[in-house]
Tab-separated table of C-alpha atoms and ligand atoms in Angstrom:
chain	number	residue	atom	x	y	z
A	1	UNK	CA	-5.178	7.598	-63.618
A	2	UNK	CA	-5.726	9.870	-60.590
A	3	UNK	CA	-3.763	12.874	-59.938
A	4	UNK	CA	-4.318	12.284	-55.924
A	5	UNK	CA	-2.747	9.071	-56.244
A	6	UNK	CA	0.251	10.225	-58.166
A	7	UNK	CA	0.670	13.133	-56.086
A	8	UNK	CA	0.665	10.727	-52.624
A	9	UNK	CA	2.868	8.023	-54.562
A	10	UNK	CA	5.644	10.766	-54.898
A	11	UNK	CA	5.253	12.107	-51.871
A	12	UNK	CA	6.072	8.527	-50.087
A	13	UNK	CA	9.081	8.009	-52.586
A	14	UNK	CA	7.813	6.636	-55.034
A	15	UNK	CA	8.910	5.993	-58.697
A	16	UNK	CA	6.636	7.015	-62.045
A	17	UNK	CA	6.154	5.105	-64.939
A	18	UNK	CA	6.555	6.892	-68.075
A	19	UNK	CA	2.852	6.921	-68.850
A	20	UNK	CA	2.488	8.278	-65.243
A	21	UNK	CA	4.494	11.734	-66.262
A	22	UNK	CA	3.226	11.800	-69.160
A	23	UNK	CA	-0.477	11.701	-67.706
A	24	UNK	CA	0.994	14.778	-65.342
A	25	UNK	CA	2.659	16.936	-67.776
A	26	UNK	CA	-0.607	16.736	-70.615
A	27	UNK	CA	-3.125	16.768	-67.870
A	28	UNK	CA	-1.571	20.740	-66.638
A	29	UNK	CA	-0.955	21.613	-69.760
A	30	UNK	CA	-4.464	21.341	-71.099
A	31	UNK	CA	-5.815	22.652	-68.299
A	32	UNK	CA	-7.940	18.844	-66.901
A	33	UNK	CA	-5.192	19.363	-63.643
A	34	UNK	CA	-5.197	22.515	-61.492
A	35	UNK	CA	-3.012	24.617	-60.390
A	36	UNK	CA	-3.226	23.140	-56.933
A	37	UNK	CA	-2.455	19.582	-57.540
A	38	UNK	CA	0.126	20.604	-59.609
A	39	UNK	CA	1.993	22.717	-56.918
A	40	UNK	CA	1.782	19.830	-54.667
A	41	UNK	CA	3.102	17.662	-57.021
A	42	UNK	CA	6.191	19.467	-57.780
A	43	UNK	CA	7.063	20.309	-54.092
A	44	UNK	CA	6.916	16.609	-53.810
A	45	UNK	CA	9.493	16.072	-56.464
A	46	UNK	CA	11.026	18.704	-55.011
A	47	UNK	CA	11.971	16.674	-51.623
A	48	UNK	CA	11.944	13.644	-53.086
A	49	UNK	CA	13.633	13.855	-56.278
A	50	UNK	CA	13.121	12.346	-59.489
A	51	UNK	CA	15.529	9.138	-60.507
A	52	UNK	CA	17.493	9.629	-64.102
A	53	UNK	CA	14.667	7.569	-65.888
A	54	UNK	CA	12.073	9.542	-64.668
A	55	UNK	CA	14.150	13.106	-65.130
A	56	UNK	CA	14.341	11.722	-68.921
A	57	UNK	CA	10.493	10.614	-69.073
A	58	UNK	CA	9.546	14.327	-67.770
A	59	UNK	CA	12.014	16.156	-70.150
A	60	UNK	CA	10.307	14.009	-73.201
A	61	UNK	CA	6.769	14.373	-72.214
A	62	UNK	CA	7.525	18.525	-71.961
A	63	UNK	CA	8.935	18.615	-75.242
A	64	UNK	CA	6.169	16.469	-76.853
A	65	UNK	CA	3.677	18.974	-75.016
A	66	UNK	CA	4.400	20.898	-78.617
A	67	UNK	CA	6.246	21.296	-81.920
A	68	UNK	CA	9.524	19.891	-82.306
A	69	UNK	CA	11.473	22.484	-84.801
A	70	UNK	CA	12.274	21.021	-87.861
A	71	UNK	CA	15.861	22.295	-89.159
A	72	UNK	CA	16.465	19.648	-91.758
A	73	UNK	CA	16.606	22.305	-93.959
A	74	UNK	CA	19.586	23.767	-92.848
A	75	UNK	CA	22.921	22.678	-93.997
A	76	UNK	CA	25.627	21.327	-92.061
A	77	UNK	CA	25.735	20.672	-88.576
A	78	UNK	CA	23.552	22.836	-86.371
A	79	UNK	CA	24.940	24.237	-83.025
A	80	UNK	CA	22.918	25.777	-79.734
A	81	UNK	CA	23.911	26.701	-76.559
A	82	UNK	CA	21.754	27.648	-73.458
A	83	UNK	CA	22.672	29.384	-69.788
A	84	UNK	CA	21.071	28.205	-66.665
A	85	UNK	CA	20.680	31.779	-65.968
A	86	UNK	CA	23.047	34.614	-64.713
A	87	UNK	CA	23.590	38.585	-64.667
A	88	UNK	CA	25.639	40.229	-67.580
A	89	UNK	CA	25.329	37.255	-69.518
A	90	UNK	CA	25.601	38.125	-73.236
A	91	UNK	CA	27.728	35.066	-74.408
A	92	UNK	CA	25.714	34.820	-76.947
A	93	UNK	CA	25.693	37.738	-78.829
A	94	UNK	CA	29.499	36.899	-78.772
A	95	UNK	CA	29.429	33.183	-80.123
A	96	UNK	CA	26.925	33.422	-82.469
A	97	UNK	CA	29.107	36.058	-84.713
A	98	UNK	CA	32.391	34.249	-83.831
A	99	UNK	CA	30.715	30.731	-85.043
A	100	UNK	CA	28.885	31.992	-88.060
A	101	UNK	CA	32.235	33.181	-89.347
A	102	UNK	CA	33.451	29.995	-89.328
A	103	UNK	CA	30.726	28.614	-91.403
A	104	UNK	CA	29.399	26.698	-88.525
A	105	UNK	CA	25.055	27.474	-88.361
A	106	UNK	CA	23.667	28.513	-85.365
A	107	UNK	CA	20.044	28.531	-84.897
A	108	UNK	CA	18.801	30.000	-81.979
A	109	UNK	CA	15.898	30.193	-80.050
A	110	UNK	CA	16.437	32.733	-77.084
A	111	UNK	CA	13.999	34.489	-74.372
A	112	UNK	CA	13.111	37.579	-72.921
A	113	UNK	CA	14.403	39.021	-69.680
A	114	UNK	CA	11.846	38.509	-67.066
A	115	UNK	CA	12.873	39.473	-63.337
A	116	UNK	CA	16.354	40.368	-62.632
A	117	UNK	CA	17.966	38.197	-65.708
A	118	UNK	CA	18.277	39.687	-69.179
A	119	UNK	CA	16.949	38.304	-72.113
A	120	UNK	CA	19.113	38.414	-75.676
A	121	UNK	CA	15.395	39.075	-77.736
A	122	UNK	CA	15.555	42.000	-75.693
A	123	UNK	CA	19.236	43.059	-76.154
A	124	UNK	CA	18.933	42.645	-79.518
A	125	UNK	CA	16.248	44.767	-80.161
A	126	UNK	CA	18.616	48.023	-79.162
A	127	UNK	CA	19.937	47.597	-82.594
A	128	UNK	CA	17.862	49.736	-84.491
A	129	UNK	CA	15.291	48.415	-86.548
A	130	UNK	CA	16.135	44.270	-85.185
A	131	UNK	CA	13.289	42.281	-85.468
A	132	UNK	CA	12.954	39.029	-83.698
A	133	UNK	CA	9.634	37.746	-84.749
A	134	UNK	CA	10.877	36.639	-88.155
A	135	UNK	CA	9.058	33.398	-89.969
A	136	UNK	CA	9.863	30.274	-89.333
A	137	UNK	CA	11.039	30.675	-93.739
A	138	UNK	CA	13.087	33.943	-92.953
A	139	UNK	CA	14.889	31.999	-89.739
A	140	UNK	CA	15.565	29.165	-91.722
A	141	UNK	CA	16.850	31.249	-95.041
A	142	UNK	CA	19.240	33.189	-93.024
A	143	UNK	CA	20.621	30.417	-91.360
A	144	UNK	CA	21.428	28.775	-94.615
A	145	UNK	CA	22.619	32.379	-96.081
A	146	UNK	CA	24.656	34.659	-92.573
A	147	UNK	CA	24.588	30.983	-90.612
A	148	UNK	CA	23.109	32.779	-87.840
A	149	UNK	CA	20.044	33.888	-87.197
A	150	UNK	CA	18.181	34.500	-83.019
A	151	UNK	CA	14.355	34.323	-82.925
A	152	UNK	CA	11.887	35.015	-79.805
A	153	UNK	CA	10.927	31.718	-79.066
A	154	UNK	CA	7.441	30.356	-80.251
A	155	UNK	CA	4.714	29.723	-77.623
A	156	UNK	CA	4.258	26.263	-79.370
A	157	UNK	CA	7.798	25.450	-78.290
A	158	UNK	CA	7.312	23.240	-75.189
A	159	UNK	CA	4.248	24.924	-73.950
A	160	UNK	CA	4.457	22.479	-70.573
A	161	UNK	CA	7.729	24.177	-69.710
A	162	UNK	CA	6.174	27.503	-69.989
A	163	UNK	CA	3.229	26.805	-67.274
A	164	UNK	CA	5.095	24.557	-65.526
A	165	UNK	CA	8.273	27.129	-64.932
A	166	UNK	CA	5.104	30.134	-63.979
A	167	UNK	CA	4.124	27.798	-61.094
A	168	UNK	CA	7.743	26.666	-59.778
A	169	UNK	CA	8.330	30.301	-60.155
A	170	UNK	CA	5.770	30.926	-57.415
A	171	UNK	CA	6.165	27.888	-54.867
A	172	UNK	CA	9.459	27.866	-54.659
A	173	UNK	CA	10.424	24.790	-56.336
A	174	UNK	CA	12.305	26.393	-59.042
A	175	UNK	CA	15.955	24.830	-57.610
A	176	UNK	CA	15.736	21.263	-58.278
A	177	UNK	CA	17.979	19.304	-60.699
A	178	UNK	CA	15.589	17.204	-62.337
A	179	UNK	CA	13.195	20.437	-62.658
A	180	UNK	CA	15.687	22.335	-64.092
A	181	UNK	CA	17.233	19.766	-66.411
A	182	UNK	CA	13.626	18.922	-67.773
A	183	UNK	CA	12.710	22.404	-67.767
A	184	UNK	CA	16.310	23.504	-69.961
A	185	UNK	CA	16.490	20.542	-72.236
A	186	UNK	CA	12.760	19.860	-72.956
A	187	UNK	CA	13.114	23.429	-74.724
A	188	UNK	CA	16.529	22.382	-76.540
A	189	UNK	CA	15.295	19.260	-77.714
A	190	UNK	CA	12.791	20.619	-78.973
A	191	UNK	CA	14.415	23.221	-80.889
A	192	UNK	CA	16.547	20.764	-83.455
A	193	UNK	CA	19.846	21.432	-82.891
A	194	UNK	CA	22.458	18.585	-83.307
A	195	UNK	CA	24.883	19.463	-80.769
A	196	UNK	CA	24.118	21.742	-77.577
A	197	UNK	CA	26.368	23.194	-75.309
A	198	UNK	CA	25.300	23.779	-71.857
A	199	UNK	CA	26.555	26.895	-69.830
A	200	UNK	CA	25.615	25.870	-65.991
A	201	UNK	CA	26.460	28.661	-64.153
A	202	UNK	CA	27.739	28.021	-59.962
A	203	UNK	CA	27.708	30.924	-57.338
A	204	UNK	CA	25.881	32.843	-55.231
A	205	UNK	CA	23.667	34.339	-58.433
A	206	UNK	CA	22.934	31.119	-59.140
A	207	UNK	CA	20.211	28.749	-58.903
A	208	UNK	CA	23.214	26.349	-58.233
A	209	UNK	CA	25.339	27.402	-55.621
A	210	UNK	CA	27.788	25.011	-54.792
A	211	UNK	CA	29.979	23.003	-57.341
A	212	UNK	CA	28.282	19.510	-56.026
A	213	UNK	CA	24.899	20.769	-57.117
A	214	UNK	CA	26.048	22.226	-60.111
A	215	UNK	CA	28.042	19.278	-61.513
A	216	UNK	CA	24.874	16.934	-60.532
A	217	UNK	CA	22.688	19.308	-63.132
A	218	UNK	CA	24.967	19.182	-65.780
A	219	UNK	CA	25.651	15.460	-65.385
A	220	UNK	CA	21.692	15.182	-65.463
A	221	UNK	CA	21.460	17.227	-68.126
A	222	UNK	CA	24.105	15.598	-70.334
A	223	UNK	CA	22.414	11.989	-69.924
A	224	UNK	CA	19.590	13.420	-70.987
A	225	UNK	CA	21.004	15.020	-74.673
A	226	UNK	CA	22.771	12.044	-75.004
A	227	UNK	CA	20.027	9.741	-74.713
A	228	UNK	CA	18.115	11.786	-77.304
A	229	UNK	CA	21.044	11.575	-79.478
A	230	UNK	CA	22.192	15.390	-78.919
A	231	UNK	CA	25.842	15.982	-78.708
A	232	UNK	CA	26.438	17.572	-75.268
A	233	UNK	CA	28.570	19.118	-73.296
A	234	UNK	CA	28.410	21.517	-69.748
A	235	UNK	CA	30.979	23.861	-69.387
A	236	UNK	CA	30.138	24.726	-65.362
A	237	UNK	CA	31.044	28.964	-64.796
A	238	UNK	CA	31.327	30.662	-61.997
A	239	UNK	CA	28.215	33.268	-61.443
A	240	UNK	CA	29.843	35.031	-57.910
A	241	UNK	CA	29.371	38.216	-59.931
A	242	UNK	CA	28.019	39.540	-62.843
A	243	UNK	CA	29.500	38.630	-66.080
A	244	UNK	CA	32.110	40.862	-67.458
A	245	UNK	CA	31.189	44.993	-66.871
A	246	UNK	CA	27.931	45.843	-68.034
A	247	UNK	CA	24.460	44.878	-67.241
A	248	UNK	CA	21.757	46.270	-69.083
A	249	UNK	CA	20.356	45.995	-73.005
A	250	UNK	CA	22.324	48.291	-75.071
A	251	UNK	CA	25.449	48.491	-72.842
A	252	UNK	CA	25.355	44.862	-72.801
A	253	UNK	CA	25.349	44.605	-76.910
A	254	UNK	CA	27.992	47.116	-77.101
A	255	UNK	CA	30.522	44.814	-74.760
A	256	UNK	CA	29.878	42.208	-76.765
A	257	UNK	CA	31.066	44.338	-80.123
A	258	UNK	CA	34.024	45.026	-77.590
A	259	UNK	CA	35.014	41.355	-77.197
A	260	UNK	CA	34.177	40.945	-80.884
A	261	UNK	CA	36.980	43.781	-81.754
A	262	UNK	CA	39.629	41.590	-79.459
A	263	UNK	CA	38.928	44.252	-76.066
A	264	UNK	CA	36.669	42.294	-74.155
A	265	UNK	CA	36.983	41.855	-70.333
A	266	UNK	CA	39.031	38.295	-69.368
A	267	UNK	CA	36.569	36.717	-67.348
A	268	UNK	CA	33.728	37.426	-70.382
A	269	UNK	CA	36.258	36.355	-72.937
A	270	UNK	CA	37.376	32.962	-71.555
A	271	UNK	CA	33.640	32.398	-70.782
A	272	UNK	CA	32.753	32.822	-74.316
A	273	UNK	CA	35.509	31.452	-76.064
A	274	UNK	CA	35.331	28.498	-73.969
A	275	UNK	CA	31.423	27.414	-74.821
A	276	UNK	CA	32.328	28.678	-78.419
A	277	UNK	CA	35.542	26.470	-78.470
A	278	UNK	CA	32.989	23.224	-77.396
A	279	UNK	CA	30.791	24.343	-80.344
A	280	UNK	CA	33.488	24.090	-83.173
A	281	UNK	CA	34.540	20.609	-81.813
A	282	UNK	CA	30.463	19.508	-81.418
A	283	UNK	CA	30.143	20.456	-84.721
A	284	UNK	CA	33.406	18.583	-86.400
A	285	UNK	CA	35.517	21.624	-87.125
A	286	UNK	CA	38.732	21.048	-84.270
A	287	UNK	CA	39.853	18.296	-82.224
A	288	UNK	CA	41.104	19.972	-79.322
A	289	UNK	CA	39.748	23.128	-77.179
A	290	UNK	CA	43.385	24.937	-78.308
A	291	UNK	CA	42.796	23.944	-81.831
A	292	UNK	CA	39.200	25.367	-81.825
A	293	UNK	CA	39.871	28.481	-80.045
A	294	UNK	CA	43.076	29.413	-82.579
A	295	UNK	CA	40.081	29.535	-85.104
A	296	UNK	CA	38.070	31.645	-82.864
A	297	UNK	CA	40.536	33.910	-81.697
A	298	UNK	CA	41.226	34.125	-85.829
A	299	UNK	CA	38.130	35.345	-86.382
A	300	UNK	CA	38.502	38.420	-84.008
A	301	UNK	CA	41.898	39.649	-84.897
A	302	UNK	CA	40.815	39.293	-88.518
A	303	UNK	CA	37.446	41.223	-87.767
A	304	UNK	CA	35.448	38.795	-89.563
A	305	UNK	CA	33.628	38.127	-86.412
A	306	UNK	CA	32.141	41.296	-86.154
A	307	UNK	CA	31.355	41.517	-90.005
A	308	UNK	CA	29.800	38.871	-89.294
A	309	UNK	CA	27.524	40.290	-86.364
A	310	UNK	CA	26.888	43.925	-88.925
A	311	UNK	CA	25.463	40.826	-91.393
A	312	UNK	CA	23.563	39.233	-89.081
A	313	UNK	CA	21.688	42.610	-87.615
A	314	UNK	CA	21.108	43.684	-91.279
A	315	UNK	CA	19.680	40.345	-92.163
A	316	UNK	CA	16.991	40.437	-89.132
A	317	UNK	CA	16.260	44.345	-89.959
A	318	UNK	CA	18.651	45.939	-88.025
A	319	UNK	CA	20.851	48.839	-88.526
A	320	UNK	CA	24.410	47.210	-89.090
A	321	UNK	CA	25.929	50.489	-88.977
A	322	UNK	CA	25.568	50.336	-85.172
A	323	UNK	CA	27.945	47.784	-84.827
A	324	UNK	CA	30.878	49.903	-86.226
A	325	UNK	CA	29.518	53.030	-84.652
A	326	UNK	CA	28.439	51.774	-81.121
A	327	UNK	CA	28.004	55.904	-80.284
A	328	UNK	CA	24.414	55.101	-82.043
A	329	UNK	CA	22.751	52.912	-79.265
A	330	UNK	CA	20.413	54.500	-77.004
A	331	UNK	CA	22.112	57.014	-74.473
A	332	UNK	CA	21.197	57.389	-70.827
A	333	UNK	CA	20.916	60.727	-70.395
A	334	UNK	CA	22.493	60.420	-66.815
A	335	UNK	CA	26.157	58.479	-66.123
A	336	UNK	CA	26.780	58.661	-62.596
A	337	UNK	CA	29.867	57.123	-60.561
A	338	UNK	CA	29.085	54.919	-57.638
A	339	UNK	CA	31.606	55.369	-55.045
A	340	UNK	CA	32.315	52.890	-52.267
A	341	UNK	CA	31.657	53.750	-48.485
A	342	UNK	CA	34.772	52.295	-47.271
A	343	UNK	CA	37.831	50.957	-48.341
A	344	UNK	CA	39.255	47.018	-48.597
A	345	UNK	CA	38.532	44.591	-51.069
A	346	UNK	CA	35.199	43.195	-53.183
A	347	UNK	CA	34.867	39.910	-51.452
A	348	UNK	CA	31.389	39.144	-52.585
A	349	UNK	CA	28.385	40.160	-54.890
A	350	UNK	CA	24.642	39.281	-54.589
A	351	UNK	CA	24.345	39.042	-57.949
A	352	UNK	CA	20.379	39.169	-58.005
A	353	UNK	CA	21.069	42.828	-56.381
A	354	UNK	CA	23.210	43.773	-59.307
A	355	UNK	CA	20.251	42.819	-61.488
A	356	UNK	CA	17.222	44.784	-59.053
A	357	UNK	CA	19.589	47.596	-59.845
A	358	UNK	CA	19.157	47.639	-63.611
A	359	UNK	CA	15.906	46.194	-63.103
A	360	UNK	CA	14.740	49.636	-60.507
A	361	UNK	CA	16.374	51.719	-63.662
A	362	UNK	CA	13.607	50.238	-65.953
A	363	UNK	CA	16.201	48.308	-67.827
A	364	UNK	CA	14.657	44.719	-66.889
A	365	UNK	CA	10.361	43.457	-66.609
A	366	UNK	CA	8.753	43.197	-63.658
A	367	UNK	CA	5.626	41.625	-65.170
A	368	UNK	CA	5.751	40.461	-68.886
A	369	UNK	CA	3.894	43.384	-69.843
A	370	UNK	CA	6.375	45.944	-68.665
A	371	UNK	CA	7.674	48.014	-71.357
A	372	UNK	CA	11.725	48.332	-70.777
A	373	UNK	CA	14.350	51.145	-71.376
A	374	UNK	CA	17.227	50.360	-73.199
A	375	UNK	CA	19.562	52.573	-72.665
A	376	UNK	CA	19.967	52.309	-68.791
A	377	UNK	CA	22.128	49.796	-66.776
A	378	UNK	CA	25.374	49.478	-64.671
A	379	UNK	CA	28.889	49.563	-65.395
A	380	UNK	CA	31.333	47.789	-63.221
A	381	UNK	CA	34.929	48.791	-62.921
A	382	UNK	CA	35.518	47.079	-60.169
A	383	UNK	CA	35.774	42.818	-59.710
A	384	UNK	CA	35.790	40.743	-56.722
A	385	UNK	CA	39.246	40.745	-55.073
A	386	UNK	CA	39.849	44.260	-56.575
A	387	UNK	CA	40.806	46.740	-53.857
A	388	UNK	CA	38.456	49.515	-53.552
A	389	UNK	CA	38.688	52.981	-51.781
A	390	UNK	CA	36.344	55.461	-51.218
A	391	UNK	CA	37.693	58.489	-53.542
A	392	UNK	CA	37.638	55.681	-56.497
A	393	UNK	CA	33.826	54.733	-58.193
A	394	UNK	CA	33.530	51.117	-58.227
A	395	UNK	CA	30.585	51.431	-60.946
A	396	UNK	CA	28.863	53.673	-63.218
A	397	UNK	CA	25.226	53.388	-62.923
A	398	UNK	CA	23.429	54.600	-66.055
A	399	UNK	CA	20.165	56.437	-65.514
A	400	UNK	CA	17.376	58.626	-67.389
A	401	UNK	CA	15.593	59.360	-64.099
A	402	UNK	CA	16.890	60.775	-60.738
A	403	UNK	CA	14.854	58.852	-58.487
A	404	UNK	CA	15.242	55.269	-60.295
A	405	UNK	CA	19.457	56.242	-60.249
A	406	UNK	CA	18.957	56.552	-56.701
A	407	UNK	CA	17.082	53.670	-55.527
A	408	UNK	CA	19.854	52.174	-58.108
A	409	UNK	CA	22.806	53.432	-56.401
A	410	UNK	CA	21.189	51.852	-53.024
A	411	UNK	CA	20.552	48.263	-54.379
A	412	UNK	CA	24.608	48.247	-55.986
A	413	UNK	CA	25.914	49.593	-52.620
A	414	UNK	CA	23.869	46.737	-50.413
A	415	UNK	CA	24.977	43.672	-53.473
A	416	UNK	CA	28.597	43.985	-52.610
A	417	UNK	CA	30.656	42.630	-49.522
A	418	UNK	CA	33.988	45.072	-49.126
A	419	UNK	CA	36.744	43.722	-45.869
A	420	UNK	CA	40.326	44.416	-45.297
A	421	UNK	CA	41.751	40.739	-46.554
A	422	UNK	CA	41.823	40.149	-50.047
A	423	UNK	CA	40.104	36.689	-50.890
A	424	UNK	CA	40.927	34.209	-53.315
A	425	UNK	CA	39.424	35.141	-57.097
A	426	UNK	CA	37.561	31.751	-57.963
A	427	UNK	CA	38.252	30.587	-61.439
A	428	UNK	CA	35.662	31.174	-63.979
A	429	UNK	CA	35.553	28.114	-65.353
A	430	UNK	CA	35.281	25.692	-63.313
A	431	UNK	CA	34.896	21.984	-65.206
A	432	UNK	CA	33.669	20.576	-68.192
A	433	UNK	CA	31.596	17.441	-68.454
A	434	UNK	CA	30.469	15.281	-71.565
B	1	URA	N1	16.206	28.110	-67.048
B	1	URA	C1	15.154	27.431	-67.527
B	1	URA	O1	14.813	27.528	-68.703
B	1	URA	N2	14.489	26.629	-66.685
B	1	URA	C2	14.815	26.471	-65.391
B	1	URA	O2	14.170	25.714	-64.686
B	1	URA	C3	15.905	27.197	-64.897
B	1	URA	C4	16.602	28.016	-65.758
């Protein structure tokens, strides 16, 4: 097989055999295909798509580039759940708590920030002492044990996805379904969970920015659990603005304790108790979304939730006191208000603007070697459709250097959109699909 070939047969709209991919995906990953050829192939998928059968035959190939997790170990059924990507997204640190209280085992594999996203490895490790690294023996015992446990993913874990996603990253082929879908669910599959819950996010800070596109990636990537015998569901969010106030490590881990103690922001709240809600049914526990989130909501006014997160952070090192006494994470040393220039209403965000900002403040990676700062992010008081005036702050930026707050302050003040109507606040979540 010839990589020219396969490269001009896509180009002309062609269709790939299974051995075809799998010829691509092996041939990059071990190195036998450059960099070049590669790039050309995926801007030709890029305009001329991949059909379902070969969006499944790329997903399977990618996860087969490595190990498949075995969690037979664990008991019961096991649940993940996985974002497409967004800004102030720390559903996770609120599910996993909620779940685990209910007995339900959640073993998850999550990532590092890298750009302006966060990563929940990252978050986590603001908890004093958290360690993420834990063996594949300590993951599984503490699933069986807290039933929860969040590991940095291995390198072994779909490998293909991890060169493959480096080059789309640079040739602008990132936004495709069927790259996307293969990209998201070769890692899931991979990782052994029984039923995974998909959180596709839809907005302008979105790699999916209309509800067409969106709803064609989560249909793609429900086919393709399904097929490999995954129950799955998308819940499709809206990602017009960052999720719920903070952005930034440690502030983020402290709104999640918030939500966890029953004084979480709405939009954050439905957003997680949604995807959680979809988890209890995957998993057996509730029939209905009302049913399931009664047990959720039980688990917050009881408190067990966030006993449940104290467990959790002990069991991986941490310091659980931190999750009673939130005054312990690291403390910018600077909290500055942000004060719009005019007044009228927040009509739009660039989300990836909000994200530069924490990023410029050190709280996010440029490169993967950059060492972040915990402490410093954004607070946002302020939603779109809120009025704003300029006496009022609209956000909080948090800072330990002058110059970074500054070049901060700039980047929040160009991401939002302020005019004299009021528009219409878009739902948050938007529809489900299984
Ligand atoms: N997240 C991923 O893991 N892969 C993509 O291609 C996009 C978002």
């Amino acid at each position: 097989m010839n990589m020219y070939d396969l490269i001009l047969k896509k180009r002309n709209g062609g269709v790939l055999s299974k051995e075809e991919i799998h010829h691509i995906v092996m041939g990059y990953t071990e190195g036998t295909i450059p960099d070049y050829q590669m790039s050309a192939f995926l801007m030709a998928v890029y305009f001329q798509g991949m059909n379902p059968q070969e969006t499944v035959d790329l997903t399977l190939a990618m996860a087969d580039s490595g190990e498949w997790l075995d969690l037979s170990e664990i008991h019961g059924i096991k649940v993940d759940k996985h974002s497409t990507g967004g800004v102030g997204d720390k559903t996770s640190l609120i599910i996993g708590p909620m779940l685990a209280a209910l007995g339900i085992p959640v073993a998850k594999m999550s990532g590092r920030g890298l750009g302006h996203t966060g990563g929940t490895i990252d978050k986590l490790e603001s908890i004093e002492g958290f360690q993420t690294g834990i063996s594949r023996e300590q993951f599984i015992e503490n699933v069986n044990r807290v039933k929860l446990a969040i590991a940095g993913q291995t390198a072994n874990l779909a490998p293909a996805d991890k060169k493959i996603y480096a080059l789309r990253d640079v040739t602008a082929t990132v936004d495709n379904p069927s790259l996307i879908a293969a990209s998201i669910m070769s890692k899931k599959l991979a990782s052994g969970a029984d039923v995974i819950v998909l959180d596709v996010k839809v907005g302008s800070g979105a790699f999916m920015q209309t509800l067409e596109d969106a709803e064609e990636l989560a249909k793609t990537m429900v086919s393709i659990g399904t097929m490999a015998g995954k129950k799955t569901y998308a819940v499709i969010t809206d990602m017009n603005e960052p999720l719920g106030e903070m952005v930034g490590n440690a502030l983020e881990v402290q709104e999640a304790i918030q939500v966890l103690k029953g004084q979480g922001e709405e939009r954050l709240t439905k957003v997680a108790m949604t995807l959680a809600a979809y988890m209890v049914m995957g998993a057996g526990k509730a029939t209905t979304v009302e049913e399931a989130e009664g047990m959720l909501q039980e688990t917050i006014d009881s408190g067990r939730a966030l006993d449940k997160f104290a467990e959790f952070a002990e069991a991986q090192g941490g310091n659980p006191a931190f999750i009673y006494e939130p005054e312990r994470f690291p403390k910018a040393e600077y909290i500055e208000p942000v004060y719009p220039k005019v007044s009228g209403y927040l009509v739009a965000c660039k989300n990836s603007e909000v994200g530069m900002s924490s990023l410029v403040l050190g709280g996010g990676r440029e490169t993967k070697e950059s060492v972040i700062d915990l402490a410093v992010g954004i607070r946002l008081v302020k939603h779109l459709g809120d009025a704003v005036q300029p006496e009022e702050p609209f956000a909080y930026i948090y800072a330990n250097d002058k110059k970074k707050l500054e070049a901060a302050r700039e980047r929040l003040l160009n991401a939002y959109t302020i005019q004299t109507e009021p528009v219409e606040v878009e739902p948050v979540i938007k529809k489900v699909l299984f």
